[in-house]
Amino acid sequence: MSLFVVVAGSLFAITAVPYLAFLGLHAWLQPSGSPANKQEWEPPVSVILPTYNEETIIRMKIDDLLGIDYPMEKIELVVIDSSTDNTRKIIREYFANIDDPDLVLLEEDDRSGVASAINRAMEAVSSEIVFRTDCDSKLGSDVLREAVANLSDERVGAVTGQQTDVLGESQVEQDYRDIIARIQTLESHLDSTFICHGPCFAFRQSSFQAIKSDSLADDSEIGVNVRRGGGRVVMDPSLRFVESGVSGFSQRRTRKDRRAMGLVQLLVRNRDILGGFGQYGQIVLPFNWWFMIVSPWLSVLTAVAATAAAVSLLDIAGIVVLLALVAFFWLGQRDTLGPVQPLYAVVDSQVSLLIAQLRLVMSDATGIWDVDRESRKVFK
Ligand code: GDP
Ligand code: MN
């Protein structure tokens, strides 16, 4: 057997082991739902919404928020807006004749990114319970009731939700979300989850720490800080939200790669807590390090070694491995891989994580990004 075959086989096995271990742990523990001791509760809630040039969808977003099943007199909506379009005007007009919820509209003349917008909004909130959301998302109507029920458990410092549907009918995004939800349910039951979803995320004001202004993942950064402060961070699938998503390879890159950059940046900045903080530092963070930082490189090495192995065995015909890989990408991004389609979602995320690492090494992240305008169209 050629050396290449041994190398390719070993690399493949090493890449697969942590995934299999994780699947095994999932099968053994069979986690489901939220691990919190949920109680009915109806405290005042401050809802935070950062906005940047959202004139096309801001009405939809406010309609959606006001349709939530919760006493509106207990809600305060804190909008932090750095738009140069009509977003502000539309919000003011919308609330001109509305008593509840209370509106706090913070205006920024210069756009400074979501992280610093959230920091500013947090200085203005008046309730202990804060719910952070995004313009380009819709929420389940019971989302606040479910969120506060989780936070009624004092061990829980933050709770995020599950994206149930993908607007825009992307199978890749849907598969990715389903896989993430499984991972997050297991993480939540072990201790705490690492990723927090900006469109649907609640936490206590008292456990909030200011976010770094160049952060590309303000939501997950809030979560890590909550866990550092001793609170648990859980994902509860009963908190439902929808966002848009596409499958096409190049259309996916901008937003996915930037989100991946945020997560990698956050892991690296918090490397000091690896191993500490119970199973969060012992299992959850190492798994995320492995999935987001190590596995993308191992996957590339495996693909290169597999091609070399095939060429060493079959000469030029061995190039078929490379062609098969190209075909896998081509069909995957068109949602036409049939039974192995979910695998493509993992591979697609590994591509984003690889690009993210390269971009983080080569450039400085500023915390300001191009908003994905295409993703707004499905909301109109
Ligand atoms: P993504 O969902 O990760 O792609 O992030 P988005 O581009 O959708 O941004 C999340 C939310 O923050 C949206 O409601 C945006 O309108 C808003 N946003 C984006 N950039 C800025 C900014 O620089 N300042 C403020 N105040 N809001 C922003
Ligand atoms: Mn968004």
Short mmCIF file of N, CA and C and ligand atoms in Angstrom, two decimals, residues 134-136 199 243 255 259 375-376, ligand 2:
data_model
loop_
_atom_site.label_atom_id
_atom_site.label_comp_id
_atom_site.label_asym_id
_atom_site.label_seq_id
_atom_site.Cartn_x
_atom_site.Cartn_y
_atom_site.Cartn_z
N ASP A 134 -32.69 41.21 15.73
CA ASP A 134 -32.17 41.79 14.49
C ASP A 134 -33.32 42.17 13.59
N CYS A 135 -33.13 43.12 12.69
CA CYS A 135 -34.21 43.51 11.79
C CYS A 135 -34.65 42.39 10.85
N ASP A 136 -33.70 41.69 10.30
CA ASP A 136 -34.06 40.71 9.25
C ASP A 136 -34.38 39.34 9.86
N PRO A 199 -30.68 37.29 16.46
CA PRO A 199 -32.09 37.59 16.26
C PRO A 199 -32.96 37.17 17.44
N GLU A 243 -34.97 33.42 9.78
CA GLU A 243 -34.10 34.35 9.07
C GLU A 243 -34.13 33.91 7.61
N ARG A 255 -21.89 36.68 4.22
CA ARG A 255 -22.43 36.67 5.57
C ARG A 255 -21.88 35.51 6.40
N ARG A 259 -19.62 35.79 9.77
CA ARG A 259 -20.09 35.20 11.03
C ARG A 259 -19.06 34.21 11.57
N SER A 375 -30.54 39.38 1.38
CA SER A 375 -31.28 38.57 2.36
C SER A 375 -32.52 39.30 2.88
N ARG A 376 -32.61 40.61 2.64
CA ARG A 376 -33.77 41.39 3.11
C ARG A 376 -34.97 41.22 2.16
MN MN B 2 -29.28 39.70 10.21
#
